[in-house]
Short mmCIF file of C-alpha atoms in Angstrom, two decimals:
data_model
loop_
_atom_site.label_atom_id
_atom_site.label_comp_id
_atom_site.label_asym_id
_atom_site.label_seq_id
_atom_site.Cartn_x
_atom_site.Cartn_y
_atom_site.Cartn_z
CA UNK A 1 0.00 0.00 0.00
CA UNK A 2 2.96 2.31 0.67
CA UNK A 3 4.69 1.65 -2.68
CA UNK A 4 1.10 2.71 -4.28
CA UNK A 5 0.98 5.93 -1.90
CA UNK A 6 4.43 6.87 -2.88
CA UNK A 7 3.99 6.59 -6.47
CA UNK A 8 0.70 8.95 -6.40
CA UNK A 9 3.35 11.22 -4.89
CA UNK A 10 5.74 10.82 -7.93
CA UNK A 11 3.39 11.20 -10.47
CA UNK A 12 1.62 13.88 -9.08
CA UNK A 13 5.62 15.72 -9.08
CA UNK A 14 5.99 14.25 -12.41
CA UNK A 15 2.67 16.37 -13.63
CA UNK A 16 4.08 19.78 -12.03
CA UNK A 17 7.58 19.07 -13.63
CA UNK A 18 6.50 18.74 -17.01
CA UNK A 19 4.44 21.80 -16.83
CA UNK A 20 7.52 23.53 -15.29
CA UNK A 21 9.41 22.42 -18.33
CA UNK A 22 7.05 23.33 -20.73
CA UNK A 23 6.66 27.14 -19.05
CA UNK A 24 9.98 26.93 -19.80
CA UNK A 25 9.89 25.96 -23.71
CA UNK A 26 11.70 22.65 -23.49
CA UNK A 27 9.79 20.45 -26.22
CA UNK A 28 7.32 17.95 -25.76
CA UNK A 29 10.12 15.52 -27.18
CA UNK A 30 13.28 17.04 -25.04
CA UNK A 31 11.33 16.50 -21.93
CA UNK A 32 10.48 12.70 -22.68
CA UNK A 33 14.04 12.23 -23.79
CA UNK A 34 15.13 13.59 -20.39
CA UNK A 35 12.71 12.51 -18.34
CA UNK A 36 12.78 8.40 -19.85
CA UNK A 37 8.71 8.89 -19.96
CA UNK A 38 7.56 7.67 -23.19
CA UNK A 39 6.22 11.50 -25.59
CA UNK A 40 2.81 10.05 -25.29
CA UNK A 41 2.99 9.90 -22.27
CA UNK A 42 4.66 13.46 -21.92
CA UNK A 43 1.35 14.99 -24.50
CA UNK A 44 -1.27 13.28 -22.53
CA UNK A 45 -0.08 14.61 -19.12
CA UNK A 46 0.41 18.16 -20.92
CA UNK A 47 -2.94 17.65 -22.54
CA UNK A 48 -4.47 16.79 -18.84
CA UNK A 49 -2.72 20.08 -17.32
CA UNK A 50 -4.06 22.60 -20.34
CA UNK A 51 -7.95 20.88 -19.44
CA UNK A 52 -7.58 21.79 -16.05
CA UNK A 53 -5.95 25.51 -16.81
CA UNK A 54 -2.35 24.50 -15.40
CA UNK A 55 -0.66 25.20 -18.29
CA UNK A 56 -1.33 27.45 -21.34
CA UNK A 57 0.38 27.50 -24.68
#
């Protein structure tokens, strides 16, 4: 149950991270290169962030 706690906790840092990186006009592909997540992964969660007004382009 802790292993499933701690990795709401990294995804939800994950999330912020990518948005930070984005503010900061690293690419959609740069930031799965860096970050080892897969760029669909990396569009979806940007995607997700835009929806809920996190991030604008």
């Amino acid at each position: 149950m802790r292993e499933l706690q701690d990795y709401g906790t990294m995804v939800a840092g994950r999330d912020t991270l990518f948005v930070r990186a984005r503010q900061a006009r690293i690419t959609e592909v740069k930031i799965a290169e860096l970050t080892g997540h897969s760029r669909n992964t990396v569009r979806k969660v940007l995607a997700e962030m835009r929806l809920a007004g996190h991030l604008k382009d």
